[in-house]
Coordinates of C-alpha atoms and ligand atoms in Angstrom, one line a residue:
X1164 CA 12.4 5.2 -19.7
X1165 CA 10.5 8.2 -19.3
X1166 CA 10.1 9.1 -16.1
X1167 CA 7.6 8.0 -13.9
X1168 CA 6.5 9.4 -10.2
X1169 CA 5.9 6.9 -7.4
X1170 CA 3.9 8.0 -4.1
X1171 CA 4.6 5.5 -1.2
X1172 CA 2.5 5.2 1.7
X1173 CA 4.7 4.3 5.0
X1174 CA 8.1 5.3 3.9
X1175 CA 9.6 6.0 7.5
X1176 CA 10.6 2.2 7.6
X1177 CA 11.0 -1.1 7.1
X1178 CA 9.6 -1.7 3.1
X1179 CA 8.1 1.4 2.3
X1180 CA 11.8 3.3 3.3
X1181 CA 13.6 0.7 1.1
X1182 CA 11.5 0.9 -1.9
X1183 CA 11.6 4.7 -1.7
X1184 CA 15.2 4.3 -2.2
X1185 CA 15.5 1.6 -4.5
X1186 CA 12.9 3.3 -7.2
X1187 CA 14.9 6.2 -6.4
X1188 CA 18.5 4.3 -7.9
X1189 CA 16.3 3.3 -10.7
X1190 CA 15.3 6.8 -11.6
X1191 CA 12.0 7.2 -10.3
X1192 CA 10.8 10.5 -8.7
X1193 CA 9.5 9.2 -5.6
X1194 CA 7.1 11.2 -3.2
X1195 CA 7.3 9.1 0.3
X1196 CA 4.8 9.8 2.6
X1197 CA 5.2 9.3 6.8
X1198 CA 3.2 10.8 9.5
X1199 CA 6.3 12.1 11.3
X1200 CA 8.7 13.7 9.6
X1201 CA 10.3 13.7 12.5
X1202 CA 10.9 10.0 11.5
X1203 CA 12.9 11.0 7.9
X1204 CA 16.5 10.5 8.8
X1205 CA 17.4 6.9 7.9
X1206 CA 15.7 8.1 4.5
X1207 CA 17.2 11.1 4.6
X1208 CA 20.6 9.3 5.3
X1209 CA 20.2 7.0 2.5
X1210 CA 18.9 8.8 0.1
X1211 CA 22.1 10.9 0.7
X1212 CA 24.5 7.7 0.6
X1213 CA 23.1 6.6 -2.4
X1214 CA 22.8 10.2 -4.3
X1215 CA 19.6 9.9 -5.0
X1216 CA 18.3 13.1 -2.7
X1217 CA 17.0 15.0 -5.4
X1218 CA 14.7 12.3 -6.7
X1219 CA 12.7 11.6 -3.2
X1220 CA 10.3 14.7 -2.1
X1221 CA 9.3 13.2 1.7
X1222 CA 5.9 14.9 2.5
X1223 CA 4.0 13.9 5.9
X1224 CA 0.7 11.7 5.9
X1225 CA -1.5 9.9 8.2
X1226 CA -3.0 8.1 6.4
X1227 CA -6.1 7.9 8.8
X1228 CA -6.3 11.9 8.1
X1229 CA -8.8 12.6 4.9
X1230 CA -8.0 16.0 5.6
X1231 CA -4.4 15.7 4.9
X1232 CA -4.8 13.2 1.8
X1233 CA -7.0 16.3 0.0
X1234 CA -4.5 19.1 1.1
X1235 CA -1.5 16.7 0.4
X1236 CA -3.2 16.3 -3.5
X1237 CA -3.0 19.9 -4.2
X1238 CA 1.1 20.0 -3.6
X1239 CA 2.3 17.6 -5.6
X1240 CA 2.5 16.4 -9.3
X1241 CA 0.5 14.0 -10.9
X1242 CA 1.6 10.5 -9.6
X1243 CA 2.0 7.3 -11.9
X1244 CA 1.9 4.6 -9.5
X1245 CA 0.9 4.5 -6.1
X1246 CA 2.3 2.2 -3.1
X1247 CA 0.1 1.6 -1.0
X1248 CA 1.9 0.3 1.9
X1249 CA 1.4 1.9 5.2
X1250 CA 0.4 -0.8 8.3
X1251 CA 0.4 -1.9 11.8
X1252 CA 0.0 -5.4 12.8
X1253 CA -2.6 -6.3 15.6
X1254 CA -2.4 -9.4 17.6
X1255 CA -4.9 -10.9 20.2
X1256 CA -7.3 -13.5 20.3
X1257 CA -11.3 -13.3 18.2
X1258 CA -12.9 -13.4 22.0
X1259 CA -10.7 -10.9 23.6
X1260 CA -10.2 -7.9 21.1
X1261 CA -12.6 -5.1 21.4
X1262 CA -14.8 -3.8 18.3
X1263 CA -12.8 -0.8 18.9
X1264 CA -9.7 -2.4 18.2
X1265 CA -10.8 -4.1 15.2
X1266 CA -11.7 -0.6 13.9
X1267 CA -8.6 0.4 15.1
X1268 CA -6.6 -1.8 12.8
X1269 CA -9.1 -1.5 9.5
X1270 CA -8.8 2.6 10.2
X1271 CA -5.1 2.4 8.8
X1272 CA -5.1 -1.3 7.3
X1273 CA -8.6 -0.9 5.2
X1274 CA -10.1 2.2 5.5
X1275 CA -7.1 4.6 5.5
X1276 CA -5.7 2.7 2.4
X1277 CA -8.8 3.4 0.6
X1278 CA -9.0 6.7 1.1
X1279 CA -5.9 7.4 0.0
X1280 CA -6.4 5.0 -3.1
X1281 CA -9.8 6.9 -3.9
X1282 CA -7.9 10.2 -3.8
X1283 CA -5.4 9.4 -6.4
X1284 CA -7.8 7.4 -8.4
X1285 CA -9.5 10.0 -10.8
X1286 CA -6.5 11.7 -11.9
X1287 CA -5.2 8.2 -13.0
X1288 CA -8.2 7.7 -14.9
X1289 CA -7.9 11.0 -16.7
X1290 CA -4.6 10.3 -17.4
X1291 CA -6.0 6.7 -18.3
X1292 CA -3.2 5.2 -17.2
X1293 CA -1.8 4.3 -13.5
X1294 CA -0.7 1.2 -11.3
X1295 CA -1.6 0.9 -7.5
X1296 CA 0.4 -1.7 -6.0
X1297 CA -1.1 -2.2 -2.1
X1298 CA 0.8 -4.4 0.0
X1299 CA -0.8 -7.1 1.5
X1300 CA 0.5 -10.2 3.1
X1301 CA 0.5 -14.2 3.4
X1302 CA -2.0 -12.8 6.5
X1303 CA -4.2 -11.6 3.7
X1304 CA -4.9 -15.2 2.1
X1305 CA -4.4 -17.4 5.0
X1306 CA -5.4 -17.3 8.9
X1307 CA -3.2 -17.4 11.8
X1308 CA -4.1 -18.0 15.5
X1309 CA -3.6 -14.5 17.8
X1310 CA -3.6 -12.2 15.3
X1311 CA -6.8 -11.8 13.8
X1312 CA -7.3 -8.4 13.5
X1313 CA -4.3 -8.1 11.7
X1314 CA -5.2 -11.2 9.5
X1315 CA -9.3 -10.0 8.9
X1316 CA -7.6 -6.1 7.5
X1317 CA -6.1 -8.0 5.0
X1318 CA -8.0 -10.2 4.3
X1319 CA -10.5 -7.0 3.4
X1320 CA -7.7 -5.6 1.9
X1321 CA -7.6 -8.9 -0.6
X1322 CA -11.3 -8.7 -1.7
X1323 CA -11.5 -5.0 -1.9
X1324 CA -8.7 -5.4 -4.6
X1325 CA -9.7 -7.9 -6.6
X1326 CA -13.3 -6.0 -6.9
X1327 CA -11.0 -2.5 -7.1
X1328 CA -8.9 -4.4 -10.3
X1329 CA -11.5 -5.3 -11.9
X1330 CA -13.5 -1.8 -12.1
X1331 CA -10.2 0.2 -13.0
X1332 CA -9.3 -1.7 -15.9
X1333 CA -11.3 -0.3 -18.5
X1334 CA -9.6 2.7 -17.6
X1335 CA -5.9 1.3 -17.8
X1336 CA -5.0 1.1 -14.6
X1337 CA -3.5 -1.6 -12.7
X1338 CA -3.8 -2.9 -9.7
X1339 CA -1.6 -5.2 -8.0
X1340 CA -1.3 -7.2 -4.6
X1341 CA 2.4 -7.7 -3.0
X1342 CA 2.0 -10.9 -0.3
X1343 CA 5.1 -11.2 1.6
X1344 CA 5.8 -14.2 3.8
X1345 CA 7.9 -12.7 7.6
X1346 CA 10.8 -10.3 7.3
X1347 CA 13.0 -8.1 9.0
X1348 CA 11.4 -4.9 9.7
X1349 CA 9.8 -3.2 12.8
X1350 CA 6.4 -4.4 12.4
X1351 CA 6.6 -7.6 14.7
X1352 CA 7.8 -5.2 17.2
X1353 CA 5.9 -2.3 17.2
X1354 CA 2.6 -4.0 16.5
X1355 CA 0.0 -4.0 19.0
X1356 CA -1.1 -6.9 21.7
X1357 CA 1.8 -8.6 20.0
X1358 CA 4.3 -8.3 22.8
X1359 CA 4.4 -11.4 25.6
X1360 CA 3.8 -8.9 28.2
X1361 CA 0.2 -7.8 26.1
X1362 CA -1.7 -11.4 27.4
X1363 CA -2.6 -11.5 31.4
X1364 CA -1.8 -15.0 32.6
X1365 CA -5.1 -14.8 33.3
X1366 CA -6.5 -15.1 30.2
X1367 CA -7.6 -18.4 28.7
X1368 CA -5.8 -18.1 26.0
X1369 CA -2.7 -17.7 27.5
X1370 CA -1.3 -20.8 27.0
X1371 CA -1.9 -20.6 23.2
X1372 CA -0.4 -17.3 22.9
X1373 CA 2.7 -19.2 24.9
X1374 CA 2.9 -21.7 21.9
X1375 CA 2.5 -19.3 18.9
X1376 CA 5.1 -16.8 20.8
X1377 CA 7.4 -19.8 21.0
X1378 CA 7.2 -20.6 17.3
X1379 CA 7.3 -16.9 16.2
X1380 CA 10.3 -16.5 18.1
X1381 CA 12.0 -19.8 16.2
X1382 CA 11.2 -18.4 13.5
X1383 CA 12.8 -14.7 13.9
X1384 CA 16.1 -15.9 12.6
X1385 CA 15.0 -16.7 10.0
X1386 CA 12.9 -13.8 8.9
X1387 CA 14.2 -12.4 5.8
X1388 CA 16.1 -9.0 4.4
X1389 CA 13.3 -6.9 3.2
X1390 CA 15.0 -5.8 0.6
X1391 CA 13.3 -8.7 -1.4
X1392 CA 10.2 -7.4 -1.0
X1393 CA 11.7 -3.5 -1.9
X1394 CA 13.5 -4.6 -5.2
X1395 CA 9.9 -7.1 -6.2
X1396 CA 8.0 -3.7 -5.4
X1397 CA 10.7 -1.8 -8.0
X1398 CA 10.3 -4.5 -10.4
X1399 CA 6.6 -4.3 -10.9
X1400 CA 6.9 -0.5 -11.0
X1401 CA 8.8 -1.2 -13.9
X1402 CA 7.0 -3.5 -15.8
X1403 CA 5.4 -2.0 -18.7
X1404 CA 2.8 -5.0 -19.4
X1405 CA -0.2 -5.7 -17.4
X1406 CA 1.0 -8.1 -14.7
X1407 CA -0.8 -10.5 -12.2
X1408 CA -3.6 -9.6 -9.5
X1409 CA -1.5 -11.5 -6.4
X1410 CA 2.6 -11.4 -5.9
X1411 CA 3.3 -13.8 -3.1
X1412 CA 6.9 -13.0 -1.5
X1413 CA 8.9 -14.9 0.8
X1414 CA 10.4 -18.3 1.7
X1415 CA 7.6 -20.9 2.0
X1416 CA 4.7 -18.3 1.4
X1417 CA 3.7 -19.6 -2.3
X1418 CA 3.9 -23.6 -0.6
X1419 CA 1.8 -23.1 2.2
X1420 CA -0.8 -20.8 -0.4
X1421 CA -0.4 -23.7 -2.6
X1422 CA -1.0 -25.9 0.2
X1423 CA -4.3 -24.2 1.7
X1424 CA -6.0 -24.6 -1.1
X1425 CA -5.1 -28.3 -2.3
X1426 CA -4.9 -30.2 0.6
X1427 CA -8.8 -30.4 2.8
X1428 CA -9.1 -27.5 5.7
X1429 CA -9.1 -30.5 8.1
X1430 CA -5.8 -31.4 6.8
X1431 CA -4.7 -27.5 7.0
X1432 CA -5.9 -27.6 11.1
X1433 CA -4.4 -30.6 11.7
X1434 CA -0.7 -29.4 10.6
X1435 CA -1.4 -26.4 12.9
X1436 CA -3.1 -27.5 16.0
X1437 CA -0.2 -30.3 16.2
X1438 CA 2.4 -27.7 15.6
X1439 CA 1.4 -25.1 18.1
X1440 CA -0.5 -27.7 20.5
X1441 CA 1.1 -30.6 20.2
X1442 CA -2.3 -32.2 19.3
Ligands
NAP875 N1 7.5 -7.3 7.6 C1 6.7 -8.3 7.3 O1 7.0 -9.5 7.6 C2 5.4 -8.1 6.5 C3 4.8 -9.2 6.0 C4 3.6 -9.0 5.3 C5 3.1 -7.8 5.0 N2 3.7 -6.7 5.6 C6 3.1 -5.4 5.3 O2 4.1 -4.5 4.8 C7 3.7 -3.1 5.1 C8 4.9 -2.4 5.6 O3 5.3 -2.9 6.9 P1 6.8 -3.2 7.3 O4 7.0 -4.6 7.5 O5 7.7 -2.4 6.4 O6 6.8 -2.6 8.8 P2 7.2 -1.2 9.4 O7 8.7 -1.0 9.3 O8 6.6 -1.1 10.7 O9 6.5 -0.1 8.4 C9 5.2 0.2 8.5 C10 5.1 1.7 8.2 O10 3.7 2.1 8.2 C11 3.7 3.3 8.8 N3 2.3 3.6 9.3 C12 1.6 3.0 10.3 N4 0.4 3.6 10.5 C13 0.4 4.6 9.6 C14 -0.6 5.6 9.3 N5 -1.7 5.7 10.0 N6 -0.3 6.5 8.3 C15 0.9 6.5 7.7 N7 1.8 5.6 7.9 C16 1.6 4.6 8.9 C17 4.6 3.2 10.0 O11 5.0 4.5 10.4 P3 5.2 4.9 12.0 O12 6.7 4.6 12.1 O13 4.9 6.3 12.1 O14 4.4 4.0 12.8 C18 5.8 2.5 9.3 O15 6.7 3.5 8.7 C19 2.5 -3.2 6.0 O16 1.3 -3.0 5.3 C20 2.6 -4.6 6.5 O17 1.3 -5.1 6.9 C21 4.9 -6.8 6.3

């Protein structure tokens, strides 16, 4: 295979880390981007464990900085494929999130991803050739209660690539959509209004964020090894052919997509409201 250069968005964790290493083993050059390099040692560590140093340059990126996208252009190689996968999640309830929350979460979610994507894009279509893979989420196709800023980003994030796949075909690039159901990484964690302790008692939604905690918590054990999603990532940055748009990942994710869009949205609610209500 000749070889091929990957830049990941996000790589201090969690899938962006793993995929780093994995297209690494496969004998990609990888450039993995973090905003703190301070971050790099679990990469670092198995980069080292798995000999694949000298195939991952880690270079620092916000990806909310334009600045540092344009300066970031001008040291390093032409890139192949890019990984869009750098995200928070954002919980909280439609009448209780500010506008500047919402912006908050599109500034890395949406608008920081597009940047970044809009920076690599005219060298790929020089080169006429490229793949941009942007990592999206079940969240992306379907809507959850309590977490709708996190669920309209990618939502955006959907539509924006299927215009974004159409225009950049003519110039042989590719671009994908990974949707991974729940898994093991620090996202549930370090997300924002996500924590019990984020809703006042007070509010009046309190009692639904009760019953969707409950549930999310029954279903932590059962979250899965992200690796999945890391070696799915590797496989499509293998793939010579043109592949699908959408990549759905994760136990129960392509049922319930399935789902959503046979059965009527009554239906859909129903399920819902009588599994987090009890109604
Ligand atoms: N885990 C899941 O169940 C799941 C499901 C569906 C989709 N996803 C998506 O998968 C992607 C990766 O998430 P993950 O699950 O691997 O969680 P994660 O371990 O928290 O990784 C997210 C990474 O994004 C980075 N990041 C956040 N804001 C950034 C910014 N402004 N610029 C650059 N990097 C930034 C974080 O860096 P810091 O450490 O500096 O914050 C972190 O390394 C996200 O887009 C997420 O929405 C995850």
């Amino acid at each position: 295979m000749e070889k091929q250069t990957a830049f990941i968005t996000g790589s201090a964790s969690g899938f962006g880390l793993l995929t780093a290493v994995e297209l690494a083993k496969r004998g990609f050059q990888v450039i993995a981007s973090m905003r703190s390099l301070e971050k790099a040692g679990e990469l670092n560590r198995l980069c080292r464990h798995h000999q694949v140093e000298d195939r991952v340059k880690i270079v620092r990126l916000d990806v909310t900085c334009p600045e540092a996208i344009h300066f970031l252009l001008g040291e390093i190689p032409p890139v192949d494929i890019l990984i869009n996968n750098a995200g928070f999640a954002m919980g909280g309830f439609c009448e209780e999130v500010s506008v500047e929350e919402y912006k908050e979460q599109f500034e890395t979610n949406f608008f920081g991803l597009i940047a970044v994507t809009q920076a690599f894009l005219p060298a790929m279509r020089k080169q006429k050739k490229g793949k941009i893979i942007n990592i999206s989420s079940i969240s992306g196709k379907v809507g959850f209660p309590g977490i709708s800023p996190y669920v309209a980003s990618k939502h955006a994030l959907e539509g924006w690539s299927e215009c974004l796949r159409l225009e950049a075909k003519p110039f042989g690039i590719d671009v994908l959509l990974v949707e991974p159901g729940s898994f093991k990484t620090s996202i549930w964690s370090t997300g924002k209004r996500i924590a019990r302790k984020s809703m006042p008692d007070s509010s009046p939604y309190s009692f639904y964020m009760k019953s969707i905690l409950r549930e999310l918590e029954k279903g932590e054990a059962k979250h899965e090894d992200p690796q999945i999603v890391a070696s799915l990532i590797a496989d499509l940055c293998m793939r010579k052919e043109a592949g699908r748009l959408r990549y759905p990942v994760g136990r129960g994710v392509k049922t319930a997509l399935f789902l959503k869009n046979a059965i009527p949205w009554k239906t859909w609610e129903n399920i819902f409201l009588k599994k987090l209500l009890g109604k």
